[in-house]
Tab-separated table of C-alpha atoms and ligand atoms in Angstrom:
chain	number	residue	atom	x	y	z
L	265	MET	CA	-27.436	23.045	59.786
L	266	THR	CA	-23.686	23.581	59.332
L	267	HIS	CA	-21.630	24.887	62.234
L	268	THR	CA	-19.100	27.631	61.425
L	269	PRO	CA	-15.963	26.907	63.456
L	270	THR	CA	-15.187	29.728	65.908
L	271	ILE	CA	-12.469	29.966	68.503
L	272	PRO	CA	-14.367	30.868	71.689
L	273	THR	CA	-13.070	33.604	73.986
L	274	SER	CA	-13.992	34.289	77.613
L	275	LEU	CA	-13.207	37.933	78.475
L	276	GLU	CA	-14.596	41.221	77.107
L	277	TRP	CA	-13.924	44.649	78.609
L	278	HIS	CA	-16.867	47.072	78.227
L	279	GLU	CA	-15.801	50.498	79.559
L	280	ASP	CA	-17.384	50.031	83.004
L	281	HIS	CA	-17.517	46.258	83.456
L	282	LEU	CA	-15.824	43.009	82.505
L	283	LEU	CA	-17.974	40.402	80.796
L	284	ILE	CA	-16.794	36.854	81.491
L	285	LEU	CA	-17.887	33.497	80.135
L	286	ASN	CA	-19.016	31.493	83.167
L	287	GLN	CA	-16.739	28.454	82.829
L	288	GLN	CA	-18.528	26.649	85.650
L	289	LYS	CA	-21.660	26.336	83.495
L	290	LEU	CA	-19.971	24.934	80.377
L	291	PRO	CA	-20.617	22.947	78.289
L	292	ASN	CA	-24.372	22.823	78.920
L	293	THR	CA	-24.983	26.548	79.281
L	294	VAL	CA	-23.170	29.423	77.627
L	295	GLU	CA	-23.696	32.152	80.201
L	296	TYR	CA	-21.951	35.514	80.521
L	297	LEU	CA	-21.494	37.304	83.847
L	298	THR	CA	-20.895	40.985	84.496
L	299	LEU	CA	-18.164	41.862	86.998
L	300	THR	CA	-18.549	45.349	88.444
L	301	ASN	CA	-16.973	45.464	91.904
L	302	ILE	CA	-13.830	43.979	93.380
L	303	THR	CA	-15.714	41.249	95.254
L	304	ASP	CA	-17.235	40.088	91.942
L	305	TYR	CA	-13.733	39.771	90.486
L	306	TYR	CA	-12.357	37.959	93.527
L	307	ASN	CA	-15.290	35.520	93.695
L	308	ALA	CA	-15.174	34.803	89.957
L	309	ILE	CA	-11.515	33.765	90.281
L	310	VAL	CA	-11.923	31.733	93.504
L	311	SER	CA	-14.963	29.847	92.174
L	312	LEU	CA	-13.259	29.013	88.823
L	313	LYS	CA	-15.856	30.926	86.800
L	314	VAL	CA	-12.747	32.393	85.222
L	315	ARG	CA	-9.698	30.150	85.363
L	316	GLY	CA	-6.425	29.353	83.576
L	317	ALA	CA	-3.272	31.271	84.502
L	318	PRO	CA	-3.289	34.053	81.834
L	319	ALA	CA	-7.076	34.628	82.129
L	320	ILE	CA	-6.757	34.902	85.913
L	321	GLY	CA	-4.012	37.543	85.470
L	322	ILE	CA	-6.049	39.545	82.931
L	323	THR	CA	-9.178	39.430	85.127
L	324	ALA	CA	-7.263	40.516	88.229
L	325	ALA	CA	-5.699	43.416	86.297
L	326	TYR	CA	-9.140	44.638	85.208
L	327	GLY	CA	-10.458	44.107	88.743
L	328	LEU	CA	-7.742	46.229	90.326
L	329	ALA	CA	-7.837	48.994	87.699
L	330	HIS	CA	-11.619	49.016	87.843
L	331	ALA	CA	-11.699	49.228	91.668
L	332	ALA	CA	-9.069	51.998	91.601
L	333	SER	CA	-11.153	54.017	89.134
L	334	HIS	CA	-13.773	54.398	91.913
L	335	TYR	CA	-11.497	55.547	94.776
L	336	GLU	CA	-12.898	58.850	96.046
L	337	THR	CA	-9.706	60.713	96.806
L	338	ASP	CA	-7.429	63.227	95.079
L	339	ASN	CA	-4.551	62.341	97.354
L	340	LEU	CA	-2.028	60.057	95.627
L	341	THR	CA	-0.711	58.626	98.928
L	342	GLU	CA	-4.193	57.689	100.062
L	343	PHE	CA	-4.931	56.310	96.566
L	344	THR	CA	-1.800	54.136	96.766
L	345	HIS	CA	-2.840	52.847	100.187
L	346	LEU	CA	-6.272	51.777	98.851
L	347	PHE	CA	-4.626	50.278	95.755
L	348	ARG	CA	-2.273	48.108	97.874
L	349	ARG	CA	-5.163	46.905	100.042
L	350	ASP	CA	-7.115	45.773	96.944
L	351	LYS	CA	-4.014	44.339	95.289
L	352	ASP	CA	-3.370	42.113	98.330
L	353	TYR	CA	-7.022	41.060	98.370
L	354	LEU	CA	-6.975	39.929	94.718
L	355	ALA	CA	-3.509	38.357	95.034
L	356	ASP	CA	-4.979	36.089	97.704
L	357	SER	CA	-7.616	34.592	95.409
L	358	ARG	CA	-5.527	31.706	93.998
L	359	PRO	CA	-1.944	30.892	95.003
L	360	THR	CA	-0.358	28.821	92.218
L	361	ALA	CA	-0.808	30.735	88.929
L	362	VAL	CA	1.947	33.355	89.059
L	363	ASN	CA	0.370	35.328	86.196
L	364	LEU	CA	-1.997	36.745	88.824
L	365	VAL	CA	0.755	38.437	90.842
L	366	TRP	CA	2.667	39.260	87.664
L	367	ALA	CA	-0.294	41.284	86.334
L	368	LEU	CA	-0.931	43.015	89.675
L	369	ASN	CA	2.756	43.948	90.010
L	370	ARG	CA	2.730	45.378	86.500
L	371	LEU	CA	-0.115	47.680	87.542
L	372	GLU	CA	1.753	48.689	90.684
L	373	GLN	CA	4.704	49.789	88.535
L	374	VAL	CA	2.346	51.920	86.443
L	375	LEU	CA	0.989	53.540	89.612
L	376	ALA	CA	4.523	54.274	90.805
L	377	HIS	CA	5.057	56.520	87.750
L	378	ALA	CA	1.784	58.476	88.042
L	379	GLN	CA	1.927	62.131	89.088
L	380	SER	CA	-1.743	62.499	90.008
L	381	VAL	CA	-4.768	60.386	90.896
L	382	ASN	CA	-6.410	61.123	87.538
L	383	GLU	CA	-3.315	60.081	85.649
L	384	ALA	CA	-3.093	56.916	87.758
L	385	LYS	CA	-6.716	55.970	87.062
L	386	THR	CA	-6.298	56.427	83.299
L	387	ASN	CA	-2.968	54.611	83.086
L	388	LEU	CA	-4.044	51.668	85.261
L	389	LEU	CA	-7.011	50.929	83.040
L	390	HIS	CA	-4.897	51.385	79.947
L	391	SER	CA	-2.380	48.913	81.361
L	392	ALA	CA	-5.067	46.287	82.093
L	393	ILE	CA	-6.327	46.589	78.506
L	394	GLN	CA	-2.735	46.270	77.275
L	395	ILE	CA	-2.164	43.092	79.345
L	396	HIS	CA	-5.325	41.675	77.742
L	397	THR	CA	-4.499	42.581	74.134
L	398	GLU	CA	-0.808	41.641	74.377
L	399	ASP	CA	-1.787	38.166	75.565
L	400	GLU	CA	-3.539	37.392	72.284
L	401	GLU	CA	-0.383	38.071	70.286
L	402	VAL	CA	1.704	36.151	72.842
L	403	CYS	CA	-0.575	33.103	72.477
L	404	ARG	CA	-0.512	33.327	68.678
L	405	MET	CA	3.306	33.290	68.788
L	406	ILE	CA	3.270	30.289	71.139
L	407	GLY	CA	0.994	28.561	68.619
L	408	GLU	CA	3.405	29.308	65.754
L	409	TYR	CA	6.400	27.915	67.668
L	410	ALA	CA	4.363	24.912	68.808
L	411	LEU	CA	3.392	24.093	65.206
L	412	ASP	CA	7.121	24.062	64.327
L	413	VAL	CA	8.015	21.911	67.309
L	414	LEU	CA	5.236	19.382	66.706
L	415	ASP	CA	6.386	19.173	63.075
L	416	ASP	CA	4.626	16.190	61.476
L	417	LYS	CA	3.221	14.805	64.735
L	418	ARG	CA	-0.572	14.781	64.558
L	419	ARG	CA	-1.812	12.606	67.452
L	420	ILE	CA	-1.372	14.725	70.557
L	421	MET	CA	-2.569	14.392	74.171
L	422	THR	CA	-3.323	17.234	76.576
L	423	ILE	CA	-4.764	17.723	80.060
L	424	CYS	CA	-6.894	20.431	81.682
L	425	ASN	CA	-7.738	23.449	79.522
L	426	ALA	CA	-4.819	25.594	78.422
L	427	GLY	CA	-6.959	26.972	75.654
L	428	SER	CA	-8.485	30.097	74.230
L	429	ILE	CA	-10.899	30.478	77.160
L	430	ALA	CA	-7.988	30.232	79.646
L	431	THR	CA	-6.274	33.195	77.941
L	432	SER	CA	-7.318	36.150	75.780
L	433	LYS	CA	-7.462	33.970	72.652
L	434	TYR	CA	-5.875	30.817	71.105
L	435	GLY	CA	-4.532	29.506	74.425
L	436	THR	CA	-1.071	28.091	75.012
L	437	ALA	CA	-1.122	24.280	74.728
L	438	LEU	CA	-4.196	24.423	72.471
L	439	ALA	CA	-2.897	27.262	70.268
L	440	PRO	CA	-1.284	24.963	67.642
L	441	PHE	CA	-4.576	23.111	67.213
L	442	HIS	CA	-6.561	26.317	66.613
L	443	LEU	CA	-3.930	27.720	64.228
L	444	GLY	CA	-3.600	24.300	62.580
L	445	ARG	CA	-7.340	24.160	61.913
L	446	GLU	CA	-7.222	27.597	60.262
L	447	ARG	CA	-4.423	26.325	57.992
L	448	GLY	CA	-5.880	22.948	57.160
L	449	ILE	CA	-3.497	21.003	59.432
L	450	GLY	CA	-5.614	18.308	61.034
L	451	PHE	CA	-4.588	17.235	64.538
L	452	GLN	CA	-6.202	14.416	66.471
L	453	VAL	CA	-6.306	15.667	70.060
L	454	PHE	CA	-6.785	13.326	73.028
L	455	ALA	CA	-8.154	15.331	75.957
L	456	CYS	CA	-7.835	13.901	79.464
L	457	GLU	CA	-11.056	14.664	81.345
L	458	THR	CA	-9.058	16.175	84.258
L	459	ARG	CA	-10.588	15.141	87.551
L	460	PRO	CA	-11.759	16.504	89.870
L	461	VAL	CA	-13.460	19.449	88.169
L	462	LEU	CA	-13.271	18.188	84.591
L	463	GLN	CA	-11.677	21.102	82.731
L	464	GLY	CA	-10.731	18.608	79.991
L	465	ALA	CA	-14.233	17.202	79.534
L	466	ARG	CA	-16.237	20.375	80.114
L	467	LEU	CA	-13.905	22.976	78.599
L	468	THR	CA	-11.251	21.538	76.261
L	469	ALA	CA	-13.652	19.149	74.537
L	470	TRP	CA	-16.165	21.999	74.131
L	471	GLU	CA	-13.618	24.598	72.994
L	472	LEU	CA	-12.031	22.305	70.388
L	473	GLN	CA	-15.438	21.206	69.099
L	474	GLN	CA	-16.477	24.858	68.721
L	475	SER	CA	-13.296	25.534	66.811
L	476	GLY	CA	-13.664	22.495	64.537
L	477	VAL	CA	-10.671	20.544	65.909
L	478	ASP	CA	-10.901	16.734	66.066
L	479	VAL	CA	-11.015	15.915	69.793
L	480	THR	CA	-11.382	12.584	71.600
L	481	LEU	CA	-12.197	12.576	75.296
L	482	ILE	CA	-10.664	10.000	77.670
L	483	THR	CA	-10.627	9.620	81.441
L	484	ASP	CA	-7.308	10.398	83.134
L	485	SER	CA	-6.786	6.714	83.967
L	486	MET	CA	-6.883	5.841	80.240
L	487	ALA	CA	-3.804	7.921	79.386
L	488	ALA	CA	-1.203	5.105	79.368
L	489	HIS	CA	-3.397	2.717	77.407
L	490	THR	CA	-4.332	5.451	74.901
L	491	ILE	CA	-0.719	6.527	74.311
L	492	LYS	CA	0.189	2.922	73.530
L	493	GLU	CA	-2.893	1.831	71.587
L	494	LYS	CA	-3.610	5.029	69.628
L	495	GLY	CA	-0.007	5.910	68.878
L	496	VAL	CA	0.003	9.274	70.625
L	497	GLU	CA	3.131	11.078	69.384
L	498	ALA	CA	3.503	13.902	71.938
L	499	VAL	CA	1.899	15.477	74.993
L	500	ILE	CA	1.517	19.260	75.308
L	501	VAL	CA	0.294	21.036	78.446
L	502	GLY	CA	0.012	24.549	79.866
L	503	ALA	CA	1.619	25.872	83.053
L	504	ASP	CA	0.707	27.874	86.134
L	505	ARG	CA	4.227	28.595	87.348
L	506	ILE	CA	7.665	27.650	86.028
L	507	SER	CA	10.612	27.889	88.383
L	508	ALA	CA	14.145	28.998	87.484
L	509	ASN	CA	15.296	25.411	86.866
L	510	GLY	CA	12.323	24.554	84.600
L	511	ASP	CA	10.250	22.601	87.152
L	512	THR	CA	6.664	23.288	86.127
L	513	ALA	CA	3.428	23.456	88.124
L	514	ASN	CA	0.305	22.664	86.143
L	515	LYS	CA	-3.041	20.966	86.724
L	516	ILE	CA	-2.977	17.855	88.892
L	517	GLY	CA	-2.243	14.827	86.704
L	518	THR	CA	0.270	16.624	84.489
L	519	SER	CA	3.365	15.041	86.071
L	520	MET	CA	1.784	11.616	85.593
L	521	LEU	CA	1.617	12.308	81.834
L	522	ALA	CA	5.271	13.440	81.804
L	523	ILE	CA	6.281	10.174	83.471
L	524	LEU	CA	4.276	8.241	80.852
L	525	CYS	CA	6.001	10.149	78.036
L	526	HIS	CA	9.366	9.170	79.476
L	527	HIS	CA	8.275	5.527	79.586
L	528	TYR	CA	6.923	5.523	76.019
L	529	HIS	CA	9.777	7.646	74.595
L	530	ILE	CA	7.581	10.444	73.258
L	531	PRO	CA	8.195	14.181	73.842
L	532	PHE	CA	6.509	16.131	76.649
L	533	TYR	CA	6.100	19.863	75.937
L	534	VAL	CA	5.040	22.741	78.179
L	535	ALA	CA	3.540	25.813	76.472
L	536	ALA	CA	3.468	29.055	78.457
L	537	PRO	CA	4.007	32.812	78.163
L	538	SER	CA	7.028	34.425	79.829
L	539	SER	CA	4.630	35.830	82.488
L	540	THR	CA	4.319	32.260	83.834
L	541	PHE	CA	8.003	32.077	84.805
L	542	ASP	CA	8.819	32.827	88.423
L	543	LEU	CA	12.566	33.161	88.683
L	544	SER	CA	12.295	33.735	92.421
L	545	SER	CA	11.255	30.055	92.778
L	546	ARG	CA	14.526	28.211	92.473
L	547	THR	CA	12.892	24.801	92.039
L	548	GLY	CA	9.411	23.319	92.062
L	549	ASP	CA	9.676	22.874	95.841
L	550	ASP	CA	9.270	26.665	96.163
L	551	ILE	CA	5.957	26.713	94.264
L	552	PRO	CA	2.826	27.011	96.449
L	553	ILE	CA	0.312	24.315	95.542
L	554	GLU	CA	-3.345	25.219	95.961
L	555	GLU	CA	-5.477	22.757	97.917
L	556	ARG	CA	-9.182	23.019	97.238
L	557	GLY	CA	-12.231	21.870	99.187
L	558	PRO	CA	-13.346	18.218	99.537
L	559	ASP	CA	-16.663	18.730	97.701
L	560	GLU	CA	-14.851	18.793	94.349
L	561	ILE	CA	-13.953	15.138	94.967
L	562	THR	CA	-16.845	13.785	97.042
L	563	THR	CA	-19.653	15.134	94.853
L	564	MET	CA	-20.458	15.124	91.164
L	565	GLY	CA	-23.224	17.308	89.744
L	566	GLY	CA	-24.408	17.899	93.320
L	567	THR	CA	-24.663	14.159	94.138
L	568	MET	CA	-22.459	12.547	96.810
L	569	ILE	CA	-20.210	9.889	95.236
L	570	ALA	CA	-18.188	9.076	98.382
L	571	PRO	CA	-19.142	8.290	101.968
L	572	GLU	CA	-19.809	11.322	104.149
L	573	HIS	CA	-16.884	12.536	106.303
L	574	VAL	CA	-14.278	10.568	104.312
L	575	HIS	CA	-10.801	12.161	104.502
L	576	VAL	CA	-10.020	13.977	101.249
L	577	TYR	CA	-6.760	15.317	99.811
L	578	ASN	CA	-7.366	17.700	96.902
L	579	PRO	CA	-4.216	19.377	95.511
L	580	ALA	CA	-5.192	21.328	92.373
L	581	PHE	CA	-1.720	21.240	90.810
L	582	ASP	CA	1.399	19.101	90.688
L	583	VAL	CA	5.000	19.834	89.752
L	584	THR	CA	6.660	18.149	86.784
L	585	SER	CA	10.393	17.814	87.161
L	586	HIS	CA	12.416	19.703	84.535
L	587	GLU	CA	14.155	16.398	83.769
L	588	LEU	CA	10.960	15.099	82.169
L	589	ILE	CA	10.323	18.153	79.970
L	590	SER	CA	11.472	18.026	76.320
L	591	GLY	CA	10.904	21.726	75.627
L	592	ILE	CA	9.137	24.821	76.951
L	593	ILE	CA	7.342	26.717	74.187
L	594	THR	CA	7.116	30.472	74.882
L	595	GLU	CA	6.309	33.550	72.788
L	596	LYS	CA	10.063	34.246	72.711
L	597	GLY	CA	10.970	30.860	71.258
L	598	VAL	CA	11.368	27.285	72.409
L	599	LEU	CA	13.548	26.601	75.440
L	600	TYR	CA	15.435	23.324	75.650
L	601	PRO	CA	17.479	21.694	78.437
L	602	HIS	CA	19.531	22.787	80.265
L	603	PHE	CA	16.611	24.927	81.358
L	604	GLN	CA	18.505	26.801	84.072
L	605	GLU	CA	20.601	28.398	81.304
L	606	SER	CA	17.977	28.693	78.545
L	607	ILE	CA	15.496	30.309	80.965
L	608	GLN	CA	18.149	32.767	82.205
L	609	GLN	CA	19.109	33.678	78.634
L	610	THR	CA	15.608	34.053	77.173
L	611	ILE	CA	13.194	34.983	79.945
L	612	ASN	CA	15.476	37.141	82.028
L	613	LEU	CA	16.113	39.459	79.083
L	614	ALA	CA	12.572	40.959	79.159
G	747	MRU	O1	-7.450	25.281	88.086
G	747	MRU	P1	-7.342	25.851	86.707
G	747	MRU	O2	-8.461	25.412	85.802
G	747	MRU	O3	-7.168	27.359	86.722
G	747	MRU	O4	-5.997	25.224	86.128
G	747	MRU	C1	-5.571	25.628	84.862
G	747	MRU	C2	-4.346	24.951	84.375
G	747	MRU	O5	-3.740	24.159	85.054
G	747	MRU	C3	-3.840	25.390	83.012
G	747	MRU	O6	-3.187	24.332	82.373
G	747	MRU	C4	-2.859	26.552	83.172
G	747	MRU	O7	-3.395	27.557	83.986
G	747	MRU	C5	-2.485	27.141	81.859
G	747	MRU	S1	-3.826	28.026	81.059
G	747	MRU	C6	-3.200	28.608	79.578
C-alpha cells in the first residue's frame, strides 16, 4: 500500500471545543483529545500533550477566549476581573515559551477595546482564531526564507520538534523540509532524539516520515560524530524565547549543537516567528528556564532506569549565546549579527 505524504497538524477549533493531537501518545497512537474547560487547557499544556512555543500560545488563546465565553455576567468590569484571573492561571502553565504570554496579552488588548460583554466574547474568540490562522502563514514564510538561507545545503541536523505539530502548520525549523518535499527538494534530516522526553524520536521522526521527508534518527550523544562522519552542512532549530541581544532559549541540548557547529565551521540557524522575541529580556540571563520533574529522567516507558532517590537536575531548555548563531530566520526576513541592531530594526517595527 502506498502512503500519501501529509503534513500532520495538531490543533482544530470546532465552535465549542479545541481538538488537540495528544503528543504524549505519539508515535504509537494517534489520539485526539477534546478540550472544553480551562483546566483541560492548562493540563494539556503542563503535561506536554500540546507543546512547542507557537502551539502553546494558540492553545492558551483558545483556552482563555473559550473560558471567557462562559462568564455569566453582563458587567464588563466583572468580566475583566474573571478574564485576568484566568489569564494568570494559563500564563503559569509553562514559563519559558514567551508565545504563551504574547498570545494572552494580545487577547487582553482586544478586551480593552470592547464596549460590552457580548462584544468582548465575540472579539476574543475571533482573535484566538486569527492567532491560529496567522501562524500558518508565518510558518510558511519562515520556510521560504529558510529554503533561501540553506541554499544548496541538503544534510541538515535538528533537535526537539519545531515542526508542524508544534505550530499551526509547517513548523519553524522543519518548515523548509516540508516545503522542500512539496517542491521536489530532497533534504536528508538528522534528528537528535532529544532526551529526556524524546520529542526528536517520538515527534520529529514521526512528523517527517508522515510528510515523506528523509529522516535519520540519532541519539543526542551522536551529534558530533554524525556531523563529522555524515558531512552535516548546517543545524537548524526552533526557539522558545529570544532576548533583545539574540541569545536564544530552546530545548535542552540546543546550545551543545551550536558549540559543535562553531567547532566544525558549519552554520547554526534559529527559526522562529516574531512572537518568540522578548525584547524585555536584555540577554539570555533574563530568560526563565523551566525545570521539570525527576521522573522524566529516572523512568522510561514507566520503568525505572536510575536508582530510587537519586538527585536529578532536569532543565527543559538551555540558552544559546548570540555569538554562536549564524542567522535568525523569521517571517519578516533573516536577521544576521549584530543581532541587537537587526532585532531592533526588524522585530520592533511590528
Ligand atoms: O518542551 P517543548 O517540547 O515544548 O519544547 C519545544 C521546543 O523547544 C521547540 O524547539 C520550540 O518550542 C519551538 S516550536 C516551533
